[in-house]
Amino acid sequence: MKSILFLLFTIFASFTFSQTNSPVLEVTVKSLTDTLDGAVGEIDRDIMGNLFVADFGEKVWKISPWGDVSVFSNTMYGASGNTLDVQGNLYQAQYYGNTIVKINRYTKEVTEFAHKGLNGPVGLTFIGSDLYVCNCNNNTISKIDEAGIVKEFSKSQLFNCPNGITVGQGGNLFVVNYRNPNIVQIDTAGNATLFVKLPASSGGHIIANKGNYYVTSFFDHKIFKVSYSGTITHFAGTGQPGVKNGKALEAQFAFPNGIVAGPGKLFVNDKLNDPNGGPIRSVIREINFPDLTVVLNQALTNGGIEELKKSYKTFKTHELFKGDKTEVEVNLFGYRMLSQNRTDVAIALFELNTESYPESFNTWDSLAEAYMISGDKQKAKAHYQKSLKLNPQNQNAKDKIKELAQ
């Protein structure tokens, strides 16, 4: 359906074009901050783009989208996993204190949220108003209600210091271990099954993003991408510890742990061990994806619709982007083309979307609208009917079919 927004978000891109106009797509890594004083816990991000980074000690850093660093709180006791609620308040696990505290987003007041029943709490995530917690020290997952009452939700021999947790496909939880490379799926009843085993010695934290999971491997100095179907891709990091920027697979990470997604980006914190026995430091790394809209627009400028289609297919089959959800980006770009009276380009984009997402009623609705604008009522009606079949509640399709029948 037509959106009033033509751009959902702005993504910084890193790509070039060869002499044949074929895109050379790259994921790039850079350091967002200078070194920070402390080790590495988890990272979360608010809607303004600020990062909240735990240092596994006393501090939680607040880092602006531009890399400006301030101390959000310095009264923690082993600040490990964290997550934000819908109001923007930070829930911070204290590994050594066996507690979860709530830090008010405005006043920074720290209050205890839960403690009884926790044992080495690390990763946190919300489902609705319930908070789920990884207990590293007794290999369980706890569920905490709004009142702070802790109950055991899942226990399994598949857990070995469960460390990172996220909500993924089907509303299930996905947990990654610290002491082995298992990623464990937990259904809504608390039943645990092995999802995949990373080709690594350990995990770290995990985030669901763009239709995939991105997972840090702490002791292997790598980032992995895992599709919803379980396909594992080595996504970033050579495996040699260090802080080297550049192309994702040529970059170096040092004990990467926390991970969070932003528009077109991932953020990771690295632990920097001093070989001479000095204090532990950390640094925030930024992983940048190419912007598909920019890639397609450049291809269109260079070679027209056929080059646009070629670039789209190159992107969709690229090892680093295979499985990425692109429906919204392509749909918005199509409507931008409609707003510029480039209906033929919009039709091409919407057709690509229906090929990639044939079960989405919205892709067919958008294609129908483009054909209706072009004057091809027969195709418009057929595609509206397809959309309505996929979603019988699509009132827009009902109205347009009735309009086309007049």
mmCIF file of C-alpha atoms in Angstrom:
data_model
loop_
_atom_site.group_PDB
_atom_site.id
_atom_site.type_symbol
_atom_site.label_atom_id
_atom_site.label_comp_id
_atom_site.label_asym_id
_atom_site.label_seq_id
_atom_site.Cartn_x
_atom_site.Cartn_y
_atom_site.Cartn_z
ATOM 1 C CA MET A 1 0.000 0.000 0.000
ATOM 2 C CA LYS A 2 1.125 3.528 -0.631
ATOM 3 C CA SER A 3 3.074 5.062 2.199
ATOM 4 C CA ILE A 4 3.347 8.779 2.894
ATOM 5 C CA LEU A 5 7.026 8.127 3.565
ATOM 6 C CA PHE A 6 9.350 7.655 0.617
ATOM 7 C CA LEU A 7 12.374 6.939 2.801
ATOM 8 C CA LEU A 8 12.052 4.884 5.964
ATOM 9 C CA PHE A 9 15.519 5.669 7.142
ATOM 10 C CA THR A 10 18.901 6.928 5.999
ATOM 11 C CA ILE A 11 21.655 4.376 5.666
ATOM 12 C CA PHE A 12 25.249 5.192 4.941
ATOM 13 C CA ALA A 13 26.591 3.130 2.076
ATOM 14 C CA SER A 14 29.947 1.789 1.054
ATOM 15 C CA PHE A 15 30.013 0.574 -2.530
ATOM 16 C CA THR A 16 31.573 1.252 -5.921
ATOM 17 C CA PHE A 17 30.667 0.468 -9.515
ATOM 18 C CA SER A 18 32.872 -1.200 -12.072
ATOM 19 C CA GLN A 19 33.189 -0.109 -15.677
ATOM 20 C CA THR A 20 30.337 -2.478 -16.551
ATOM 21 C CA ASN A 21 28.081 -0.696 -14.033
ATOM 22 C CA SER A 22 27.848 -3.832 -11.893
ATOM 23 C CA PRO A 23 27.828 -3.016 -8.180
ATOM 24 C CA VAL A 24 30.699 -4.076 -5.962
ATOM 25 C CA LEU A 25 28.888 -4.414 -2.650
ATOM 26 C CA GLU A 26 30.807 -4.131 0.573
ATOM 27 C CA VAL A 27 30.180 -4.238 4.296
ATOM 28 C CA THR A 28 32.700 -2.039 6.083
ATOM 29 C CA VAL A 29 33.900 -1.680 9.668
ATOM 30 C CA LYS A 30 35.116 1.408 11.482
ATOM 31 C CA SER A 31 35.738 2.414 15.077
ATOM 32 C CA LEU A 32 33.031 4.690 16.487
ATOM 33 C CA THR A 33 34.878 5.661 19.669
ATOM 34 C CA ASP A 34 38.339 5.979 21.075
ATOM 35 C CA THR A 35 39.256 3.439 23.738
ATOM 36 C CA LEU A 36 37.010 3.289 26.795
ATOM 37 C CA ASP A 37 38.029 2.438 30.333
ATOM 38 C CA GLY A 38 36.593 -0.992 31.143
ATOM 39 C CA ALA A 39 35.679 -4.369 29.695
ATOM 40 C CA VAL A 40 32.640 -5.418 27.659
ATOM 41 C CA GLY A 41 29.049 -6.193 28.564
ATOM 42 C CA GLU A 42 26.021 -5.771 26.326
ATOM 43 C CA ILE A 43 24.850 -2.878 24.120
ATOM 44 C CA ASP A 44 21.393 -1.495 23.445
ATOM 45 C CA ARG A 45 20.236 1.448 21.347
ATOM 46 C CA ASP A 46 17.381 3.915 21.838
ATOM 47 C CA ILE A 47 15.173 5.449 19.157
ATOM 48 C CA MET A 48 17.396 8.553 19.044
ATOM 49 C CA GLY A 49 20.395 6.425 18.126
ATOM 50 C CA ASN A 50 22.171 6.611 21.487
ATOM 51 C CA LEU A 51 24.036 3.494 22.575
ATOM 52 C CA PHE A 52 24.046 2.208 26.152
ATOM 53 C CA VAL A 53 27.146 0.110 26.712
ATOM 54 C CA ALA A 54 27.896 -1.899 29.857
ATOM 55 C CA ASP A 55 31.540 -2.304 30.881
ATOM 56 C CA PHE A 56 31.192 -5.448 33.043
ATOM 57 C CA GLY A 57 32.239 -3.307 35.960
ATOM 58 C CA GLU A 58 30.765 -0.192 37.516
ATOM 59 C CA LYS A 59 29.835 1.804 34.444
ATOM 60 C CA VAL A 60 27.246 2.069 31.718
ATOM 61 C CA TRP A 61 28.364 4.375 28.922
ATOM 62 C CA LYS A 62 26.001 6.503 26.865
ATOM 63 C CA ILE A 63 27.357 7.081 23.373
ATOM 64 C CA SER A 64 25.774 9.422 20.860
ATOM 65 C CA PRO A 65 25.350 8.469 17.178
ATOM 66 C CA TRP A 66 28.457 10.594 16.523
ATOM 67 C CA GLY A 67 30.605 8.801 19.062
ATOM 68 C CA ASP A 68 30.424 11.313 21.926
ATOM 69 C CA VAL A 69 30.896 9.409 25.199
ATOM 70 C CA SER A 70 29.393 10.139 28.611
ATOM 71 C CA VAL A 71 28.795 8.081 31.756
ATOM 72 C CA PHE A 72 25.137 7.127 32.115
ATOM 73 C CA SER A 73 25.668 5.337 35.442
ATOM 74 C CA ASN A 74 28.714 4.418 37.519
ATOM 75 C CA THR A 75 27.133 2.502 40.411
ATOM 76 C CA MET A 76 26.891 -0.967 38.862
ATOM 77 C CA TYR A 77 28.320 -4.242 40.169
ATOM 78 C CA GLY A 78 29.352 -6.216 37.133
ATOM 79 C CA ALA A 79 27.280 -4.474 34.456
ATOM 80 C CA SER A 80 26.578 -7.212 31.890
ATOM 81 C CA GLY A 81 23.417 -7.581 29.796
ATOM 82 C CA ASN A 82 21.004 -4.718 29.242
ATOM 83 C CA THR A 83 17.865 -3.763 27.364
ATOM 84 C CA LEU A 84 15.544 -0.773 27.040
ATOM 85 C CA ASP A 85 11.814 -0.808 27.734
ATOM 86 C CA VAL A 86 9.288 0.967 25.518
ATOM 87 C CA GLN A 87 9.612 4.139 27.629
ATOM 88 C CA GLY A 88 13.377 4.204 27.108
ATOM 89 C CA ASN A 89 14.344 3.152 30.644
ATOM 90 C CA LEU A 90 17.402 0.908 30.826
ATOM 91 C CA TYR A 91 17.260 -2.469 32.548
ATOM 92 C CA GLN A 92 20.768 -3.466 33.497
ATOM 93 C CA ALA A 93 21.906 -6.888 34.710
ATOM 94 C CA GLN A 94 24.538 -6.943 37.446
ATOM 95 C CA TYR A 95 26.450 -10.181 37.058
ATOM 96 C CA TYR A 96 28.229 -10.032 40.407
ATOM 97 C CA GLY A 97 25.252 -8.644 42.296
ATOM 98 C CA ASN A 98 22.757 -11.202 40.907
ATOM 99 C CA THR A 99 20.283 -8.387 40.370
ATOM 100 C CA ILE A 100 18.513 -6.439 37.645
ATOM 101 C CA VAL A 101 18.260 -2.690 38.143
ATOM 102 C CA LYS A 102 16.174 -0.113 36.315
ATOM 103 C CA ILE A 103 17.824 3.185 35.362
ATOM 104 C CA ASN A 104 15.410 6.035 34.625
ATOM 105 C CA ARG A 105 16.109 7.538 31.207
ATOM 106 C CA TYR A 106 15.626 11.124 32.435
ATOM 107 C CA THR A 107 16.781 11.233 36.060
ATOM 108 C CA LYS A 108 19.266 8.321 35.860
ATOM 109 C CA GLU A 109 17.844 7.132 39.180
ATOM 110 C CA VAL A 110 18.791 3.505 39.826
ATOM 111 C CA THR A 111 16.232 1.222 41.465
ATOM 112 C CA GLU A 112 16.349 -2.515 42.033
ATOM 113 C CA PHE A 113 13.897 -4.357 39.791
ATOM 114 C CA ALA A 114 14.578 -8.017 40.636
ATOM 115 C CA HIS A 115 17.052 -10.168 42.544
ATOM 116 C CA LYS A 116 15.614 -13.348 44.073
ATOM 117 C CA GLY A 117 16.204 -16.364 41.821
ATOM 118 C CA LEU A 118 18.900 -14.834 39.577
ATOM 119 C CA ASN A 119 22.338 -16.407 39.273
ATOM 120 C CA GLY A 120 24.927 -14.610 37.180
ATOM 121 C CA PRO A 121 22.421 -12.660 35.029
ATOM 122 C CA VAL A 122 23.682 -11.570 31.636
ATOM 123 C CA GLY A 123 21.543 -11.134 28.491
ATOM 124 C CA LEU A 124 18.113 -9.483 28.755
ATOM 125 C CA THR A 125 15.183 -9.044 26.391
ATOM 126 C CA PHE A 126 11.536 -8.061 26.679
ATOM 127 C CA ILE A 127 8.515 -9.834 25.236
ATOM 128 C CA GLY A 128 5.641 -7.528 26.045
ATOM 129 C CA SER A 129 5.978 -6.563 29.704
ATOM 130 C CA ASP A 130 7.880 -9.736 30.649
ATOM 131 C CA LEU A 131 11.661 -9.602 30.935
ATOM 132 C CA TYR A 132 13.679 -12.713 30.049
ATOM 133 C CA VAL A 133 17.123 -13.189 31.573
ATOM 134 C CA CYS A 134 20.067 -15.492 30.846
ATOM 135 C CA ASN A 135 21.518 -16.938 34.065
ATOM 136 C CA CYS A 136 25.081 -17.881 33.184
ATOM 137 C CA ASN A 137 25.929 -19.560 36.489
ATOM 138 C CA ASN A 138 23.083 -22.105 36.672
ATOM 139 C CA ASN A 139 22.250 -22.513 32.956
ATOM 140 C CA THR A 140 18.666 -21.317 33.117
ATOM 141 C CA ILE A 141 16.477 -18.642 31.569
ATOM 142 C CA SER A 142 14.311 -16.641 33.960
ATOM 143 C CA LYS A 143 11.084 -14.796 33.278
ATOM 144 C CA ILE A 144 10.386 -11.660 35.327
ATOM 145 C CA ASP A 145 6.939 -10.038 35.416
ATOM 146 C CA GLU A 146 6.152 -6.343 35.848
ATOM 147 C CA ALA A 147 6.232 -6.697 39.634
ATOM 148 C CA GLY A 148 9.778 -8.053 39.536
ATOM 149 C CA ILE A 149 8.781 -11.626 40.429
ATOM 150 C CA VAL A 150 11.350 -14.087 39.058
ATOM 151 C CA LYS A 151 10.348 -17.523 37.787
ATOM 152 C CA GLU A 152 12.379 -20.177 36.018
ATOM 153 C CA PHE A 153 11.291 -20.285 32.378
ATOM 154 C CA SER A 154 13.684 -22.726 30.737
ATOM 155 C CA LYS A 155 16.411 -25.144 31.845
ATOM 156 C CA SER A 156 18.365 -27.407 29.536
ATOM 157 C CA GLN A 157 21.654 -29.245 29.143
ATOM 158 C CA LEU A 158 21.984 -27.284 25.894
ATOM 159 C CA PHE A 159 22.832 -24.203 27.941
ATOM 160 C CA ASN A 160 26.442 -23.600 28.898
ATOM 161 C CA CYS A 161 26.573 -20.126 30.415
ATOM 162 C CA PRO A 162 23.696 -18.698 28.354
ATOM 163 C CA ASN A 163 24.915 -15.212 27.567
ATOM 164 C CA GLY A 164 22.988 -13.461 24.773
ATOM 165 C CA ILE A 165 19.266 -13.536 24.077
ATOM 166 C CA THR A 166 16.926 -12.082 21.468
ATOM 167 C CA VAL A 167 13.368 -12.494 20.215
ATOM 168 C CA GLY A 168 13.291 -14.082 16.788
ATOM 169 C CA GLN A 169 11.172 -15.968 14.313
ATOM 170 C CA GLY A 170 7.737 -16.977 15.558
ATOM 171 C CA GLY A 171 8.137 -14.970 18.753
ATOM 172 C CA ASN A 172 10.551 -17.596 20.077
ATOM 173 C CA LEU A 173 13.640 -16.768 22.093
ATOM 174 C CA PHE A 174 17.105 -17.453 20.723
ATOM 175 C CA VAL A 175 19.967 -17.801 23.167
ATOM 176 C CA VAL A 176 23.715 -18.029 22.504
ATOM 177 C CA ASN A 177 26.122 -19.587 24.989
ATOM 178 C CA TYR A 178 29.387 -18.109 26.208
ATOM 179 C CA ARG A 179 31.203 -21.394 26.846
ATOM 180 C CA ASN A 180 30.229 -23.239 23.673
ATOM 181 C CA PRO A 181 28.916 -22.247 20.219
ATOM 182 C CA ASN A 182 25.334 -23.439 20.649
ATOM 183 C CA ILE A 183 22.443 -21.211 19.633
ATOM 184 C CA VAL A 184 19.367 -22.531 21.402
ATOM 185 C CA GLN A 185 15.756 -21.876 20.421
ATOM 186 C CA ILE A 186 13.190 -21.626 23.218
ATOM 187 C CA ASP A 187 9.493 -21.823 22.371
ATOM 188 C CA THR A 188 6.724 -19.986 24.199
ATOM 189 C CA ALA A 189 6.342 -22.883 26.648
ATOM 190 C CA GLY A 190 10.028 -22.812 27.609
ATOM 191 C CA ASN A 191 11.084 -25.898 25.652
ATOM 192 C CA ALA A 192 14.694 -25.656 24.451
ATOM 193 C CA THR A 193 16.033 -27.164 21.215
ATOM 194 C CA LEU A 194 19.335 -26.745 19.423
ATOM 195 C CA PHE A 195 18.941 -24.266 16.570
ATOM 196 C CA VAL A 196 22.497 -24.279 15.190
ATOM 197 C CA LYS A 197 26.061 -24.726 16.346
ATOM 198 C CA LEU A 198 28.415 -21.994 15.188
ATOM 199 C CA PRO A 199 31.725 -23.038 13.558
ATOM 200 C CA ALA A 200 33.508 -21.494 16.522
ATOM 201 C CA SER A 201 34.525 -22.194 20.103
ATOM 202 C CA SER A 202 32.146 -19.731 21.755
ATOM 203 C CA GLY A 203 29.333 -17.273 21.392
ATOM 204 C CA GLY A 204 28.741 -13.847 22.837
ATOM 205 C CA HIS A 205 25.537 -11.918 22.178
ATOM 206 C CA ILE A 206 22.879 -12.167 19.472
ATOM 207 C CA ILE A 207 20.520 -9.765 17.689
ATOM 208 C CA ALA A 208 17.729 -10.339 15.171
ATOM 209 C CA ASN A 209 18.044 -7.934 12.243
ATOM 210 C CA LYS A 210 16.936 -7.805 8.594
ATOM 211 C CA GLY A 211 15.494 -11.320 8.734
ATOM 212 C CA ASN A 212 18.664 -12.883 10.154
ATOM 213 C CA TYR A 213 20.532 -13.307 13.411
ATOM 214 C CA TYR A 214 23.913 -11.671 13.946
ATOM 215 C CA VAL A 215 26.067 -13.291 16.595
ATOM 216 C CA THR A 216 29.389 -12.364 18.164
ATOM 217 C CA SER A 217 31.942 -15.082 18.872
ATOM 218 C CA PHE A 218 33.922 -13.788 21.825
ATOM 219 C CA PHE A 219 36.935 -16.090 21.774
ATOM 220 C CA ASP A 220 37.053 -16.437 17.978
ATOM 221 C CA HIS A 221 37.046 -12.672 17.248
ATOM 222 C CA LYS A 222 34.345 -13.049 14.571
ATOM 223 C CA ILE A 223 30.788 -12.055 13.738
ATOM 224 C CA PHE A 224 28.464 -14.652 12.249
ATOM 225 C CA LYS A 225 25.208 -14.240 10.357
ATOM 226 C CA VAL A 226 22.595 -16.985 10.752
ATOM 227 C CA SER A 227 19.475 -17.067 8.588
ATOM 228 C CA TYR A 228 16.083 -17.971 10.013
ATOM 229 C CA SER A 229 16.480 -21.321 8.245
ATOM 230 C CA GLY A 230 19.781 -21.943 10.039
ATOM 231 C CA THR A 231 22.307 -21.154 7.302
ATOM 232 C CA ILE A 232 25.510 -19.830 8.872
ATOM 233 C CA THR A 233 27.706 -17.233 7.157
ATOM 234 C CA HIS A 234 31.034 -15.908 8.398
ATOM 235 C CA PHE A 235 30.101 -12.223 8.244
ATOM 236 C CA ALA A 236 32.982 -10.192 9.673
ATOM 237 C CA GLY A 237 36.376 -10.493 11.335
ATOM 238 C CA THR A 238 39.451 -12.440 10.275
ATOM 239 C CA GLY A 239 39.633 -14.395 13.511
ATOM 240 C CA GLN A 240 42.875 -12.672 14.530
ATOM 241 C CA PRO A 241 42.420 -10.327 17.507
ATOM 242 C CA GLY A 242 42.938 -6.651 16.808
ATOM 243 C CA VAL A 243 41.268 -3.365 15.942
ATOM 244 C CA LYS A 244 41.588 -3.142 12.189
ATOM 245 C CA ASN A 245 38.984 -1.314 10.119
ATOM 246 C CA GLY A 246 38.007 -1.826 6.486
ATOM 247 C CA LYS A 247 36.076 -4.502 4.619
ATOM 248 C CA ALA A 248 34.142 -6.751 6.961
ATOM 249 C CA LEU A 249 35.978 -9.980 6.243
ATOM 250 C CA GLU A 250 39.360 -8.221 6.336
ATOM 251 C CA ALA A 251 38.653 -6.302 9.545
ATOM 252 C CA GLN A 252 39.829 -7.463 12.939
ATOM 253 C CA PHE A 253 37.845 -7.608 16.168
ATOM 254 C CA ALA A 254 39.139 -8.273 19.661
ATOM 255 C CA PHE A 255 36.875 -10.380 21.859
ATOM 256 C CA PRO A 256 33.629 -8.902 20.431
ATOM 257 C CA ASN A 257 30.736 -9.295 22.834
ATOM 258 C CA GLY A 258 27.714 -6.976 22.783
ATOM 259 C CA ILE A 259 25.878 -6.379 19.517
ATOM 260 C CA VAL A 260 22.929 -4.199 18.543
ATOM 261 C CA ALA A 261 21.405 -3.056 15.263
ATOM 262 C CA GLY A 262 20.697 0.436 13.968
ATOM 263 C CA PRO A 263 19.417 1.543 10.558
ATOM 264 C CA GLY A 264 21.881 0.044 8.116
ATOM 265 C CA LYS A 265 24.399 -0.667 10.862
ATOM 266 C CA LEU A 266 25.505 -3.017 13.581
ATOM 267 C CA PHE A 267 27.393 -1.906 16.679
ATOM 268 C CA VAL A 268 29.803 -4.184 18.551
ATOM 269 C CA ASN A 269 32.023 -3.633 21.575
ATOM 270 C CA ASP A 270 35.567 -5.074 21.612
ATOM 271 C CA LYS A 271 37.632 -5.928 24.682
ATOM 272 C CA LEU A 272 41.238 -4.772 24.375
ATOM 273 C CA ASN A 273 43.612 -6.770 26.537
ATOM 274 C CA ASP A 274 46.982 -5.178 27.264
ATOM 275 C CA PRO A 275 49.659 -7.829 26.597
ATOM 276 C CA ASN A 276 51.818 -6.103 29.208
ATOM 277 C CA GLY A 277 49.226 -6.571 31.920
ATOM 278 C CA GLY A 278 47.839 -3.049 31.877
ATOM 279 C CA PRO A 279 44.200 -2.104 32.479
ATOM 280 C CA ILE A 280 41.504 -3.565 30.241
ATOM 281 C CA ARG A 281 40.080 -1.198 27.650
ATOM 282 C CA SER A 282 37.281 -1.454 25.095
ATOM 283 C CA VAL A 283 36.183 0.216 21.870
ATOM 284 C CA ILE A 284 32.891 0.477 20.008
ATOM 285 C CA ARG A 285 32.960 -0.720 16.406
ATOM 286 C CA GLU A 286 30.446 0.205 13.718
ATOM 287 C CA ILE A 287 29.591 -2.210 10.897
ATOM 288 C CA ASN A 288 27.999 -0.497 7.891
ATOM 289 C CA PHE A 289 25.766 -2.176 5.308
ATOM 290 C CA PRO A 290 25.343 -0.838 1.769
ATOM 291 C CA ASP A 291 22.071 0.988 1.137
ATOM 292 C CA LEU A 292 20.043 -1.013 -1.368
ATOM 293 C CA THR A 293 18.059 2.066 -2.412
ATOM 294 C CA VAL A 294 21.242 3.942 -3.285
ATOM 295 C CA VAL A 295 22.615 0.918 -5.145
ATOM 296 C CA LEU A 296 19.431 0.560 -7.205
ATOM 297 C CA ASN A 297 19.180 4.267 -7.933
ATOM 298 C CA GLN A 298 22.786 4.369 -9.132
ATOM 299 C CA ALA A 299 22.203 1.311 -11.324
ATOM 300 C CA LEU A 300 19.098 2.942 -12.771
ATOM 301 C CA THR A 301 21.044 6.110 -13.540
ATOM 302 C CA ASN A 302 23.909 4.201 -15.130
ATOM 303 C CA GLY A 303 22.019 1.600 -17.132
ATOM 304 C CA GLY A 304 18.261 1.977 -16.863
ATOM 305 C CA ILE A 305 15.703 -0.585 -15.707
ATOM 306 C CA GLU A 306 17.626 -3.624 -16.894
ATOM 307 C CA GLU A 307 20.695 -2.573 -14.909
ATOM 308 C CA LEU A 308 18.452 -1.929 -11.900
ATOM 309 C CA LYS A 309 17.100 -5.491 -12.123
ATOM 310 C CA LYS A 310 20.597 -6.877 -12.490
ATOM 311 C CA SER A 311 21.825 -4.976 -9.457
ATOM 312 C CA TYR A 312 18.863 -6.123 -7.388
ATOM 313 C CA LYS A 313 19.531 -9.776 -8.221
ATOM 314 C CA THR A 314 23.241 -9.339 -7.515
ATOM 315 C CA PHE A 315 22.403 -7.941 -4.093
ATOM 316 C CA LYS A 316 19.877 -10.669 -3.275
ATOM 317 C CA THR A 317 22.299 -13.469 -4.150
ATOM 318 C CA HIS A 318 25.396 -11.925 -2.556
ATOM 319 C CA GLU A 319 26.800 -14.109 0.231
ATOM 320 C CA LEU A 320 26.736 -11.312 2.817
ATOM 321 C CA PHE A 321 23.175 -10.159 2.019
ATOM 322 C CA LYS A 322 21.431 -13.378 1.047
ATOM 323 C CA GLY A 323 18.226 -13.707 3.060
ATOM 324 C CA ASP A 324 18.106 -10.031 4.063
ATOM 325 C CA LYS A 325 14.570 -8.675 4.122
ATOM 326 C CA THR A 326 14.334 -5.905 1.525
ATOM 327 C CA GLU A 327 10.586 -5.668 0.945
ATOM 328 C CA VAL A 328 10.066 -2.328 2.694
ATOM 329 C CA GLU A 329 13.085 -0.623 1.102
ATOM 330 C CA VAL A 330 12.112 -1.665 -2.415
ATOM 331 C CA ASN A 331 8.468 -0.757 -1.847
ATOM 332 C CA LEU A 332 9.347 2.737 -0.648
ATOM 333 C CA PHE A 333 11.702 3.256 -3.573
ATOM 334 C CA GLY A 334 8.913 2.183 -5.923
ATOM 335 C CA TYR A 335 6.575 4.794 -4.498
ATOM 336 C CA ARG A 336 9.273 7.399 -4.798
ATOM 337 C CA MET A 337 9.440 6.563 -8.497
ATOM 338 C CA LEU A 338 5.641 6.859 -8.742
ATOM 339 C CA SER A 339 5.808 10.300 -7.156
ATOM 340 C CA GLN A 340 8.236 11.293 -9.944
ATOM 341 C CA ASN A 341 5.893 9.908 -12.635
ATOM 342 C CA ARG A 342 8.369 7.122 -13.456
ATOM 343 C CA THR A 343 5.689 4.478 -13.505
ATOM 344 C CA ASP A 344 7.691 2.004 -15.597
ATOM 345 C CA VAL A 345 10.459 1.993 -12.990
ATOM 346 C CA ALA A 346 7.929 1.618 -10.171
ATOM 347 C CA ILE A 347 6.341 -1.357 -11.921
ATOM 348 C CA ALA A 348 9.745 -2.998 -12.334
ATOM 349 C CA LEU A 349 10.519 -2.504 -8.641
ATOM 350 C CA PHE A 350 7.150 -3.799 -7.487
ATOM 351 C CA GLU A 351 7.479 -6.823 -9.767
ATOM 352 C CA LEU A 352 10.858 -7.617 -8.226
ATOM 353 C CA ASN A 353 9.207 -7.384 -4.822
ATOM 354 C CA THR A 354 6.401 -9.775 -5.754
ATOM 355 C CA GLU A 355 9.008 -12.260 -7.020
ATOM 356 C CA SER A 356 10.939 -12.083 -3.750
ATOM 357 C CA TYR A 357 7.908 -11.905 -1.452
ATOM 358 C CA PRO A 358 5.051 -13.673 -3.270
ATOM 359 C CA GLU A 359 3.147 -14.284 -0.011
ATOM 360 C CA SER A 360 3.045 -10.609 0.920
ATOM 361 C CA PHE A 361 -0.318 -9.055 0.117
ATOM 362 C CA ASN A 362 1.295 -5.617 0.243
ATOM 363 C CA THR A 363 3.690 -6.270 -2.657
ATOM 364 C CA TRP A 364 0.781 -7.246 -4.912
ATOM 365 C CA ASP A 365 -1.277 -4.260 -3.738
ATOM 366 C CA SER A 366 1.561 -1.898 -4.648
ATOM 367 C CA LEU A 367 2.052 -3.507 -8.062
ATOM 368 C CA ALA A 368 -1.676 -3.234 -8.722
ATOM 369 C CA GLU A 369 -1.635 0.461 -7.866
ATOM 370 C CA ALA A 370 1.237 1.104 -10.274
ATOM 371 C CA TYR A 371 -0.579 -0.691 -13.084
ATOM 372 C CA MET A 372 -3.736 1.256 -12.277
ATOM 373 C CA ILE A 373 -1.808 4.523 -12.589
ATOM 374 C CA SER A 374 -0.313 3.322 -15.868
ATOM 375 C CA GLY A 375 -3.816 2.723 -17.247
ATOM 376 C CA ASP A 376 -3.600 -1.084 -17.422
ATOM 377 C CA LYS A 377 -6.848 -1.843 -15.605
ATOM 378 C CA GLN A 378 -6.775 -5.552 -16.413
ATOM 379 C CA LYS A 379 -3.446 -6.151 -14.711
ATOM 380 C CA ALA A 380 -4.382 -3.808 -11.882
ATOM 381 C CA LYS A 381 -7.529 -5.789 -11.165
ATOM 382 C CA ALA A 382 -5.706 -9.129 -11.336
ATOM 383 C CA HIS A 383 -3.062 -8.000 -8.859
ATOM 384 C CA TYR A 384 -5.599 -6.473 -6.473
ATOM 385 C CA GLN A 385 -7.434 -9.801 -6.528
ATOM 386 C CA LYS A 386 -4.178 -11.583 -5.729
ATOM 387 C CA SER A 387 -3.574 -9.202 -2.810
ATOM 388 C CA LEU A 388 -7.116 -9.706 -1.526
ATOM 389 C CA LYS A 389 -6.748 -13.480 -1.688
ATOM 390 C CA LEU A 390 -3.640 -13.250 0.485
ATOM 391 C CA ASN A 391 -5.326 -10.843 2.885
ATOM 392 C CA PRO A 392 -9.142 -10.905 2.816
ATOM 393 C CA GLN A 393 -9.126 -7.905 5.187
ATOM 394 C CA ASN A 394 -7.394 -5.653 2.657
ATOM 395 C CA GLN A 395 -10.057 -2.974 2.325
ATOM 396 C CA ASN A 396 -7.985 -0.982 -0.158
ATOM 397 C CA ALA A 397 -8.012 -3.905 -2.597
ATOM 398 C CA LYS A 398 -11.773 -4.327 -2.155
ATOM 399 C CA ASP A 399 -12.368 -0.669 -2.899
ATOM 400 C CA LYS A 400 -10.094 -0.637 -5.950
ATOM 401 C CA ILE A 401 -11.635 -3.801 -7.434
ATOM 402 C CA LYS A 402 -15.060 -2.211 -7.091
ATOM 403 C CA GLU A 403 -13.777 0.995 -8.670
ATOM 404 C CA LEU A 404 -12.235 -0.916 -11.586
ATOM 405 C CA ALA A 405 -15.514 -2.738 -12.219
ATOM 406 C CA GLN A 406 -17.363 0.517 -12.933
#
